[in-house]
Short mmCIF file of C-alpha atoms and ligand atoms in Angstrom, two decimals:
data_model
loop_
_atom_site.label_atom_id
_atom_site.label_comp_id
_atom_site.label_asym_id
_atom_site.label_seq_id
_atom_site.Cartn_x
_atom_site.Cartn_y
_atom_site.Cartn_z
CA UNK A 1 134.34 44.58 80.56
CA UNK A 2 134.05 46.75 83.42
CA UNK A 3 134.17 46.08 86.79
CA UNK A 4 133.51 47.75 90.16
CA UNK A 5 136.56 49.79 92.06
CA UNK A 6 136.38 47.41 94.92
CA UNK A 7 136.97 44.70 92.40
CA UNK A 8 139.78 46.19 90.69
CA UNK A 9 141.39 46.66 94.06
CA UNK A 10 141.23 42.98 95.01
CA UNK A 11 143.18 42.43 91.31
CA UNK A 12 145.74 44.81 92.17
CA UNK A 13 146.12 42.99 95.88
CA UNK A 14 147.08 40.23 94.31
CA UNK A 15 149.98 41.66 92.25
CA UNK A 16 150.97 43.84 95.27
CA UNK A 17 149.49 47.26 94.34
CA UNK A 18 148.93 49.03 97.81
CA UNK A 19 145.21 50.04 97.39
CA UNK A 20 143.16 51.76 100.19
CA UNK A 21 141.59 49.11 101.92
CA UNK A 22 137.66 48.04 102.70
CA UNK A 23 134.88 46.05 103.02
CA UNK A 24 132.01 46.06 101.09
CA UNK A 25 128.83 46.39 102.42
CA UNK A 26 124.98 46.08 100.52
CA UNK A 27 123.12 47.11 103.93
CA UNK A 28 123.50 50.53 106.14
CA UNK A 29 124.20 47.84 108.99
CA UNK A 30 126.84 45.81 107.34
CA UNK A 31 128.44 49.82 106.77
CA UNK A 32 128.25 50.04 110.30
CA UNK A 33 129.86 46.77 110.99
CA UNK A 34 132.31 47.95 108.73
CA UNK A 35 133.43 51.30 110.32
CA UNK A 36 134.36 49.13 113.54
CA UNK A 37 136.07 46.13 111.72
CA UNK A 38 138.49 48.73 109.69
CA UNK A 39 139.25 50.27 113.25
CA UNK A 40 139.86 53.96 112.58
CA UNK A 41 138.32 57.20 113.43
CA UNK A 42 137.86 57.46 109.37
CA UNK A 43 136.61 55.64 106.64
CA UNK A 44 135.07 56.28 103.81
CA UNK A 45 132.32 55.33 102.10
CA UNK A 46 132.17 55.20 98.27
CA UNK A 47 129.17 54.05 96.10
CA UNK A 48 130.25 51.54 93.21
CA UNK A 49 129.02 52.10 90.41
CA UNK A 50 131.13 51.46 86.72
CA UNK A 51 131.75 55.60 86.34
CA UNK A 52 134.18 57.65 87.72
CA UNK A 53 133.53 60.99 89.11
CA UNK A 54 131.75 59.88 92.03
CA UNK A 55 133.51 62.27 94.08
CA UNK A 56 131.77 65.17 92.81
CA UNK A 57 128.09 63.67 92.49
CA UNK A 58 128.15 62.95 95.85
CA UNK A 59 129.02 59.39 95.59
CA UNK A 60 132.21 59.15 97.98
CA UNK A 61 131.88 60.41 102.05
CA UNK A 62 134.39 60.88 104.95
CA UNK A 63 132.50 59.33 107.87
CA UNK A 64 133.79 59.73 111.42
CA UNK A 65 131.78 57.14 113.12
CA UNK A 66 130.13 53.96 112.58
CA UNK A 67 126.62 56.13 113.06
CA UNK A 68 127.83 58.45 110.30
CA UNK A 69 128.60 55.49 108.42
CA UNK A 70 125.17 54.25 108.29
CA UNK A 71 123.21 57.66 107.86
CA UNK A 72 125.40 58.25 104.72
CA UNK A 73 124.92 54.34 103.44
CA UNK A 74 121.12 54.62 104.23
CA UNK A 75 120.92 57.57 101.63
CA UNK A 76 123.52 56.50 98.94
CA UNK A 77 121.78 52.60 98.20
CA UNK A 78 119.25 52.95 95.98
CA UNK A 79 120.25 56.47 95.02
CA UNK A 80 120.22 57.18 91.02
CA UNK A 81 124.23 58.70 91.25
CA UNK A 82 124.87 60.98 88.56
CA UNK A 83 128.20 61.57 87.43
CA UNK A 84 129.80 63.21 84.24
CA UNK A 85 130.45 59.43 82.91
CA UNK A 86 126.80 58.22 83.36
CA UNK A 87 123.47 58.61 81.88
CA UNK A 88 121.65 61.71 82.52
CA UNK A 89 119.61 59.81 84.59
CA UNK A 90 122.15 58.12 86.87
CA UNK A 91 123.03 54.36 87.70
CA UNK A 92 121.42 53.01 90.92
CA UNK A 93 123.80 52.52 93.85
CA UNK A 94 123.45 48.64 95.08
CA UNK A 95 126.82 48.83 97.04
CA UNK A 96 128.95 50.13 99.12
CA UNK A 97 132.75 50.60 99.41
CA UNK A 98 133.65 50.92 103.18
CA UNK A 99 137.62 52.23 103.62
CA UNK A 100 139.82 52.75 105.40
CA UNK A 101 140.11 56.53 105.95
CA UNK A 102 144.05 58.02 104.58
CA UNK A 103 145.74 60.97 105.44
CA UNK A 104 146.80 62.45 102.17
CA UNK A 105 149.26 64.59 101.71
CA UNK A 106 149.49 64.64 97.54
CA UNK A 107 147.18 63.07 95.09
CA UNK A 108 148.84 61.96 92.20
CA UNK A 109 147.98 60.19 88.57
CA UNK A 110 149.16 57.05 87.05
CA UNK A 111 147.35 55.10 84.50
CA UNK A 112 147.97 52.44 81.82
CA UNK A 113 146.08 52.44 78.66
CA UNK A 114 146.66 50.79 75.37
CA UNK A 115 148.39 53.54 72.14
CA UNK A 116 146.51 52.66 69.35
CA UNK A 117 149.16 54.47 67.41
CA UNK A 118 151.55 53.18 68.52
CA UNK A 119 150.19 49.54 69.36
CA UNK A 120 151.47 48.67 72.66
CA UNK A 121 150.01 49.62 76.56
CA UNK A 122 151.42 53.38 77.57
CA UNK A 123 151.98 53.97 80.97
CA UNK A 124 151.20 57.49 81.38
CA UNK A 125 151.86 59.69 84.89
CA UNK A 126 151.59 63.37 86.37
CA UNK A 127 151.78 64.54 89.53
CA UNK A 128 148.63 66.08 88.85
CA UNK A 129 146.14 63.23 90.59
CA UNK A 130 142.30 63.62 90.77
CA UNK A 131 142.02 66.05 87.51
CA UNK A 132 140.74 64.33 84.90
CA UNK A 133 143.86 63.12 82.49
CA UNK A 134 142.28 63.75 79.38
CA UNK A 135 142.04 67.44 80.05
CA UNK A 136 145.76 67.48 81.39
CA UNK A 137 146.89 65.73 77.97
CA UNK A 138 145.43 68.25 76.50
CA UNK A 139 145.99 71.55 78.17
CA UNK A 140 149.27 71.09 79.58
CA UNK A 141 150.83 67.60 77.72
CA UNK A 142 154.28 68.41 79.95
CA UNK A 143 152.50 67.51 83.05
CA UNK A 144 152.39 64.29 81.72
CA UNK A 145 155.30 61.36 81.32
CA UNK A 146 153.98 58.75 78.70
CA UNK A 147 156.19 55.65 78.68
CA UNK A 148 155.63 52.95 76.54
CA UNK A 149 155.56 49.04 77.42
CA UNK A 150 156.75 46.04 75.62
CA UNK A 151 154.17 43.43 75.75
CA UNK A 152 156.67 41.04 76.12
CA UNK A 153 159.14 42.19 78.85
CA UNK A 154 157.05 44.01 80.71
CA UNK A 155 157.36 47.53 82.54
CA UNK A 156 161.37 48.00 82.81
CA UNK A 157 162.37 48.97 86.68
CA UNK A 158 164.38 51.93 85.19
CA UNK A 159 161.12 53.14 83.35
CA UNK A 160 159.41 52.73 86.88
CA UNK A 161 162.35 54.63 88.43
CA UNK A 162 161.82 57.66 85.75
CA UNK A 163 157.95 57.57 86.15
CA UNK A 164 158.55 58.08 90.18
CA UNK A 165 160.98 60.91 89.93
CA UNK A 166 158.78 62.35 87.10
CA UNK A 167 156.19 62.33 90.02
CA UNK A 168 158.37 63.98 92.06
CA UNK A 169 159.43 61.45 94.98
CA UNK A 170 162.06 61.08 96.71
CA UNK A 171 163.99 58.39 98.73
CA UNK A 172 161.91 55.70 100.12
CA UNK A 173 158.87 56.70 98.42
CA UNK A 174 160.45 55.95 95.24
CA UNK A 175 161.16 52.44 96.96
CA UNK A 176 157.95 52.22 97.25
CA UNK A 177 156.75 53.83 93.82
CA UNK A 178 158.80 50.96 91.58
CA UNK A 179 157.18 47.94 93.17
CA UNK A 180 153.62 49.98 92.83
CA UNK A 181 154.26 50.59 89.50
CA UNK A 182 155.66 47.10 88.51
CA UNK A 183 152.81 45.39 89.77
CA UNK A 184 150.37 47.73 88.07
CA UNK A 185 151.73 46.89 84.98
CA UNK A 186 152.37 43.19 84.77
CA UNK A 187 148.32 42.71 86.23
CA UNK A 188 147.89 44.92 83.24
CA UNK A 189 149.42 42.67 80.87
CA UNK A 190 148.95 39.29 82.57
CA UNK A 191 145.27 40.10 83.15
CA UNK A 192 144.44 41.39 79.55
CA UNK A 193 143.20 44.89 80.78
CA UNK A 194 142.25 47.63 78.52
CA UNK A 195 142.23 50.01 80.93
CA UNK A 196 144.15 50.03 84.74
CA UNK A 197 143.78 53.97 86.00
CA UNK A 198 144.76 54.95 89.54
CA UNK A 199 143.55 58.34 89.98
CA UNK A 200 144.33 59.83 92.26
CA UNK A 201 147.68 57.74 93.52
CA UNK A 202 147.93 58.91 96.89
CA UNK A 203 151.20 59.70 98.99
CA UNK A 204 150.02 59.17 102.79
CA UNK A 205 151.00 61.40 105.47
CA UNK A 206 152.72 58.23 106.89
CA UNK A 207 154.68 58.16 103.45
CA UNK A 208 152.84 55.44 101.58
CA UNK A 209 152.20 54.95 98.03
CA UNK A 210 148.75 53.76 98.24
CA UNK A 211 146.04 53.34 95.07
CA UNK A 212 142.65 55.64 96.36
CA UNK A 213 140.93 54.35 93.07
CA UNK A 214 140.86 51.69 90.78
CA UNK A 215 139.26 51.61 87.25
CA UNK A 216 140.16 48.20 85.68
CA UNK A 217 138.83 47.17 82.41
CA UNK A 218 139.38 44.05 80.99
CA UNK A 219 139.66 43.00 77.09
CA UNK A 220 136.22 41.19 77.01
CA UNK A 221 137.57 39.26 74.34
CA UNK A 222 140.05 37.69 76.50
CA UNK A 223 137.98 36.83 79.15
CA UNK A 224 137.64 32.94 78.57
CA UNK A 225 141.48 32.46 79.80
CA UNK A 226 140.27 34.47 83.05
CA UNK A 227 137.25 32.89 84.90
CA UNK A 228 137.43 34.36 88.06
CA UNK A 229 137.97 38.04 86.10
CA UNK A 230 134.54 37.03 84.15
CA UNK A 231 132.36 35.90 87.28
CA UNK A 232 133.19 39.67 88.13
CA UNK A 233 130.67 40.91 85.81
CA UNK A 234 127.48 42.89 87.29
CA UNK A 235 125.24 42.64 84.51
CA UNK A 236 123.07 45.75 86.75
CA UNK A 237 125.77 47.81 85.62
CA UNK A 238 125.54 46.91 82.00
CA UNK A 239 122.76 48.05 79.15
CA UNK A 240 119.62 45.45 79.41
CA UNK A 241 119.63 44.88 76.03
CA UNK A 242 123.24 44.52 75.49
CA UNK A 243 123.42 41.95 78.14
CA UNK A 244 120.55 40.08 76.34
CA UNK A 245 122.17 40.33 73.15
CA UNK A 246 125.10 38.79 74.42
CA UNK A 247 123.47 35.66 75.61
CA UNK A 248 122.61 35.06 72.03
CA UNK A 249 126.07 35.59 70.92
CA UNK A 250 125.02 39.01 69.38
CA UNK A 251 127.54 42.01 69.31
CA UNK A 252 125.13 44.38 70.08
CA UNK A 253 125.35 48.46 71.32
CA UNK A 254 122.76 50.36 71.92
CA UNK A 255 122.98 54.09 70.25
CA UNK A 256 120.58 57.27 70.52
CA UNK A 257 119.13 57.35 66.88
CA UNK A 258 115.65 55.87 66.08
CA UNK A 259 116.23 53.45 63.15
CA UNK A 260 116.90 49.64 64.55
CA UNK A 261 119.40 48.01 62.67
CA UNK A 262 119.50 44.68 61.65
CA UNK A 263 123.06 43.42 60.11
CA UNK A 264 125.18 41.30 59.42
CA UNK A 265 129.05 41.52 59.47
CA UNK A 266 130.72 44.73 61.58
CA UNK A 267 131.67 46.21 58.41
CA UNK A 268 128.47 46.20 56.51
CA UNK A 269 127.26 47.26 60.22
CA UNK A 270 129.05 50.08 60.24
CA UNK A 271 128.33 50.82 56.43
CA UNK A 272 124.51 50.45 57.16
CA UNK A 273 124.86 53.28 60.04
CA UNK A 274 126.70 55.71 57.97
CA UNK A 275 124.09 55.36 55.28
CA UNK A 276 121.51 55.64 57.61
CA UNK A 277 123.04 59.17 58.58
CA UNK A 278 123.58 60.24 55.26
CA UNK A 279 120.11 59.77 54.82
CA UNK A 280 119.46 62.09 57.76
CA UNK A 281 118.50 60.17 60.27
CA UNK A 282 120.14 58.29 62.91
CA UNK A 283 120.71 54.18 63.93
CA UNK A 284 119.46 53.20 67.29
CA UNK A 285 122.18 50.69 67.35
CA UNK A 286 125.05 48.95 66.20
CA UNK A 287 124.32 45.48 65.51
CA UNK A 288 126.28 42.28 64.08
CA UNK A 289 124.62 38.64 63.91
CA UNK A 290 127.41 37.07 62.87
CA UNK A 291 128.08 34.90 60.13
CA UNK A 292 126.32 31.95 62.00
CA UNK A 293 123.80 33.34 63.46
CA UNK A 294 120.40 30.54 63.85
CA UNK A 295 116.75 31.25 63.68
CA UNK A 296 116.50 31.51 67.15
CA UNK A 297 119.17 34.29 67.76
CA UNK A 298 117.74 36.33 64.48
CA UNK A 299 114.38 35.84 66.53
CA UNK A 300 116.21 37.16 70.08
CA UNK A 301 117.96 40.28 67.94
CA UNK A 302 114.56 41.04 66.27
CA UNK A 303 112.89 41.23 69.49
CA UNK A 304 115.90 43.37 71.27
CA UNK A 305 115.25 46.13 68.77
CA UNK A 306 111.62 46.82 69.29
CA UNK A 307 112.07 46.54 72.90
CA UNK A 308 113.81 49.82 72.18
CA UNK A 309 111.52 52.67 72.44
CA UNK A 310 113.06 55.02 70.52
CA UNK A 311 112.85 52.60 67.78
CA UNK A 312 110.67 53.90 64.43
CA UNK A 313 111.52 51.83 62.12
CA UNK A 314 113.61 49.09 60.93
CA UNK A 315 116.16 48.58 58.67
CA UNK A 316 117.45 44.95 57.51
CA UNK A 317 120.58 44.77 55.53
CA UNK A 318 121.58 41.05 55.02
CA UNK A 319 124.20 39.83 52.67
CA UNK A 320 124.23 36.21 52.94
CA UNK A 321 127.59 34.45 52.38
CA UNK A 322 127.40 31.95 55.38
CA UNK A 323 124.32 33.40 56.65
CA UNK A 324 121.64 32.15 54.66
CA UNK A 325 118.96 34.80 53.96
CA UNK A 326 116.02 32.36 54.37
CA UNK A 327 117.21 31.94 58.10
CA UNK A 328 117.13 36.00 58.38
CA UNK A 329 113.76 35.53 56.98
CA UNK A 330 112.35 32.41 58.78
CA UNK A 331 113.55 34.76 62.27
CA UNK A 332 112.49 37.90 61.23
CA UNK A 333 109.05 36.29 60.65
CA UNK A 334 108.77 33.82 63.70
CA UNK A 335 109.67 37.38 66.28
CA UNK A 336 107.18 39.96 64.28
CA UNK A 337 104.66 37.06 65.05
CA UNK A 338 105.21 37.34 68.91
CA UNK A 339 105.21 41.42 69.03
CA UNK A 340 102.64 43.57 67.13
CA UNK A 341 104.70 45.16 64.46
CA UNK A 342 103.75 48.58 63.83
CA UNK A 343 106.83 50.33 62.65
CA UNK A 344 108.18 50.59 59.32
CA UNK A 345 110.39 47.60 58.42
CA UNK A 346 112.47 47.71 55.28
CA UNK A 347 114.52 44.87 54.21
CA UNK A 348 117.57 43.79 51.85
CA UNK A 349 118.08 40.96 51.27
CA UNK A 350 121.44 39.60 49.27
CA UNK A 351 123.37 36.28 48.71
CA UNK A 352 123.32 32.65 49.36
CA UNK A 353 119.15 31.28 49.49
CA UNK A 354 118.08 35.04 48.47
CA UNK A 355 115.34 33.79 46.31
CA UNK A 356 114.09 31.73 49.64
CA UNK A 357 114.54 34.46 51.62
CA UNK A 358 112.24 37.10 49.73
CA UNK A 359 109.51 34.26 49.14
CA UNK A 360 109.03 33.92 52.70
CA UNK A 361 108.96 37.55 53.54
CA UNK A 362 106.38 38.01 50.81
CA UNK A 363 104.01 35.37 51.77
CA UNK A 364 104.44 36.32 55.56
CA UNK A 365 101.23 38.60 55.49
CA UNK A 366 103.90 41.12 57.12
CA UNK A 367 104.03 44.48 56.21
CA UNK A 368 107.59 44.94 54.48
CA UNK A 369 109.31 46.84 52.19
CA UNK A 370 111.50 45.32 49.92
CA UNK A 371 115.18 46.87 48.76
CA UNK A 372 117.10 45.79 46.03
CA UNK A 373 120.48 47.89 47.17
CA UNK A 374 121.82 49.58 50.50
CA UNK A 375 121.32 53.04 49.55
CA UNK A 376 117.61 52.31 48.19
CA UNK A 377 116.90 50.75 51.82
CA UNK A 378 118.13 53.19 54.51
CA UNK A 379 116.40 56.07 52.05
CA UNK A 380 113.25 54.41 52.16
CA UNK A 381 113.64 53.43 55.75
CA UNK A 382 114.61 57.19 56.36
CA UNK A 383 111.82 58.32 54.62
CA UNK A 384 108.95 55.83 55.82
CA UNK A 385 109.90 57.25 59.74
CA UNK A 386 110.20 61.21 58.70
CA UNK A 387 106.70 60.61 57.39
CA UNK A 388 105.57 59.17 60.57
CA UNK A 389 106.84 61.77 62.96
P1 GDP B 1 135.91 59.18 91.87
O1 GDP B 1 135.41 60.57 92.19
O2 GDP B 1 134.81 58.31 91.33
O3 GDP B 1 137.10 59.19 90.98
O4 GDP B 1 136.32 58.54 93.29
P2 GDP B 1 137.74 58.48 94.04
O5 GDP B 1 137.89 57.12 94.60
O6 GDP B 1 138.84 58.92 93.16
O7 GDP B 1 137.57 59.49 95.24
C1 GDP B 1 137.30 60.86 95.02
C2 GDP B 1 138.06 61.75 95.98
O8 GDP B 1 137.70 61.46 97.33
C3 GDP B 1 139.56 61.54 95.97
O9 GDP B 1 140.18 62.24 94.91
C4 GDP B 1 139.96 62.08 97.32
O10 GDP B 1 140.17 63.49 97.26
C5 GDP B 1 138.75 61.80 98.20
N1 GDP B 1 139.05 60.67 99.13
C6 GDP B 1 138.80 59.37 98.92
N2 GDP B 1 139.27 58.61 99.94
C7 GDP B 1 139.83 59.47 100.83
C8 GDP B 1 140.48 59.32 102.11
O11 GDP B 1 140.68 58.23 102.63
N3 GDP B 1 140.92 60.45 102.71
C9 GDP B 1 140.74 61.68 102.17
N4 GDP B 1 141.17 62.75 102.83
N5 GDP B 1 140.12 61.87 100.98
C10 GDP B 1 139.68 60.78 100.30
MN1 MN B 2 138.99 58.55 90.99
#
């Protein structure tokens, strides 16, 4: 889970990360209120929205008055911000950042991330802040310090030590580096973060080690032991359907193909998709309803996938072990009955109540192509929307 950069900061407060201050503000007004409250001749104001880049899209202004802070609030809410990490067609801006305005002298990089490779969270530095790290990994891999983290002890203060002379400080600001660093990496462990990227790390003119940005996300799958972390989630931010899908207990992701996928178990999931492409065409999504899945959620899933425009046609791939393929079939059924189902739907059915499951398909009235194996299906469900385009 994602959350905004003004919500990261607060987590990294807490375990005594120095972050560039603010208030956050929903109204050009409240901006304005803000730009006295934080007292300085500069602030600035940064739209929140979960993508980095803002910088460049226009999404983060130096204001030198609280006028200035309002004009530039008034035309960032409701904008569509486009960065190189959203949609081509933006995310809408619903708040406002307000901070406090830093004198920097060097903007530096430090991020934690987990080494698949390797299995354990890498803490990973260079004194090359506000570039994008992937392309200094890389193009230049010796302008970056990887160190890796035991789960269990935590960051080691003589690995926090090497990270800050790797940045290059010196005397106090190393002081001032370990604590940073320390912090950053037991929120990272205590909180169950994916992802905890400070870039840039900023070294004030008034030689402070202070966190500009914050990208924080959290292991979704761990959220239940962090409540307050979960109430953090801004569903605006998130795909519609995904977010519906998840109410139902679905794992759901939406993808940019046009065959609607209907599966269950991640691996068969995943099977189903690359069958679907070796078919030549493309899923729409990725989706897994679970081995326990009821009628009602098999309804909810059904209906999530023709809410998807780009949606031709449908492809069902059931093998019922828990799942009982007359409850695919008694779903499928009850949500074609509340849309108007005009796109292909092919379905396999395997398993535990097949025999039920097929009968009620086939006395549905529905329009539905049977397939007896997972290759048949996704070639016939290929085929049935290359002959409608
Ligand atoms: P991002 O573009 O979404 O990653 O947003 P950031 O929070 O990283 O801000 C982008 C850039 O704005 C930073 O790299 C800084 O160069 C600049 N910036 C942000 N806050 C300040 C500030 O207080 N003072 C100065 N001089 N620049 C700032
Ligand atoms: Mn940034």
């Amino acid at each position: 889970m994602k959350v905004h950069e003004y919500q990261g900061k607060e987590v990294l407060e807490r375990y005594g990360v120095r972050t560039q201050r603010g208030i956050i503000a929903d109204s050009p007004a409240q901006a304005g209120e803000a730009f006295d409250r934080l007292g300085g001749p500069l602030a600035v104001v940064k739209a929140q929205i979960h993508a980095g880049g803002r910088g460049k899209g226009g999404g983060v202004k130096l204001v030198k008055s609280r006028e200035e802070a309002i004009e530039v609030t008034e035309t960032m809410l409701g904008m569509m911000l486009k960065t190189h990490q959203t949609g081509p067609e933006g995310q809408e801006v619903r708040k406002v950042f307000v901070c406090e305005g830093l004198d920097l002298e060097r903007e530096l990089y430090v991020g934690i991330a987990l080494d698949r490779a390797l299995g354990l969270p890498m803490l990973m530095v260079s004194a090359e802040g506000g570039v994008e790290i992937e392309t200094i990994a890389e193009e230049r891999p010796e302008a970056l310090l990887k160190l890796p983290i035991d789960p269990l002890m935590g960051l080691q203060p003589y690995q926090a030590r090497r990270a800050a002379f790797f940045l290059g400080l010196k005397g106090d600001l190393v002081k001032n580096a370990v604590p940073f660093l320390m912090g950053l990496a037991k929120s990272y462990l205590e909180l169950d973060c994916e992802i905890a990227e400070i870039n840039p790390l900023v070294v004030t003119e008034q030689g402070e080690i202070v966190a500009l940005d914050a990208k924080i996300n959290f292991d979704s799958n761990a959220l239940y032991r962090h409540k307050d972390i979960a109430a953090m989630r801004d569903e605006h931010e998130e795909d519609a359907k995904e977010v519906e899908a998840s109410k139902f207990g679905l794992n759901y992701i939406t993808l940019d193909g046009s065959i609607g996928c209907m599966v269950n178990g991640a691996g068969l999931a995943m099977a189903t998709m690359d069958t679907i492409k070796l078919h030549g065409a493309a899923p729409a999504n990725f989706l897994d309803v679970g081995g326990g899945a009821t009628e009602e959620a098999i309804t909810e899933a059904f209906r999530i996938i023709l809410s998807d425009e780009n949606v031709k046609g449908i492809l069902i791939n059931i093998f019922g072990g828990i799942m009982k393929c007359d409850v695919i079939a008694r779903g499928v059924i009850a949500a074609a009955k509340t849309v108007d189902l005009s796109i292909p739907l092919v379905v396999r059915l395997e398993g535990t109540n097949v025999k039920e499951g097929r009968a009620l398909l086939a006395e549905s009235g529905l329009d539905i192509t049977s397939a007896s194996s997972l290759d048949e299906g996704a070639k016939l469900i290929c085929g049935a929307v290359a002959a409608h385009a």
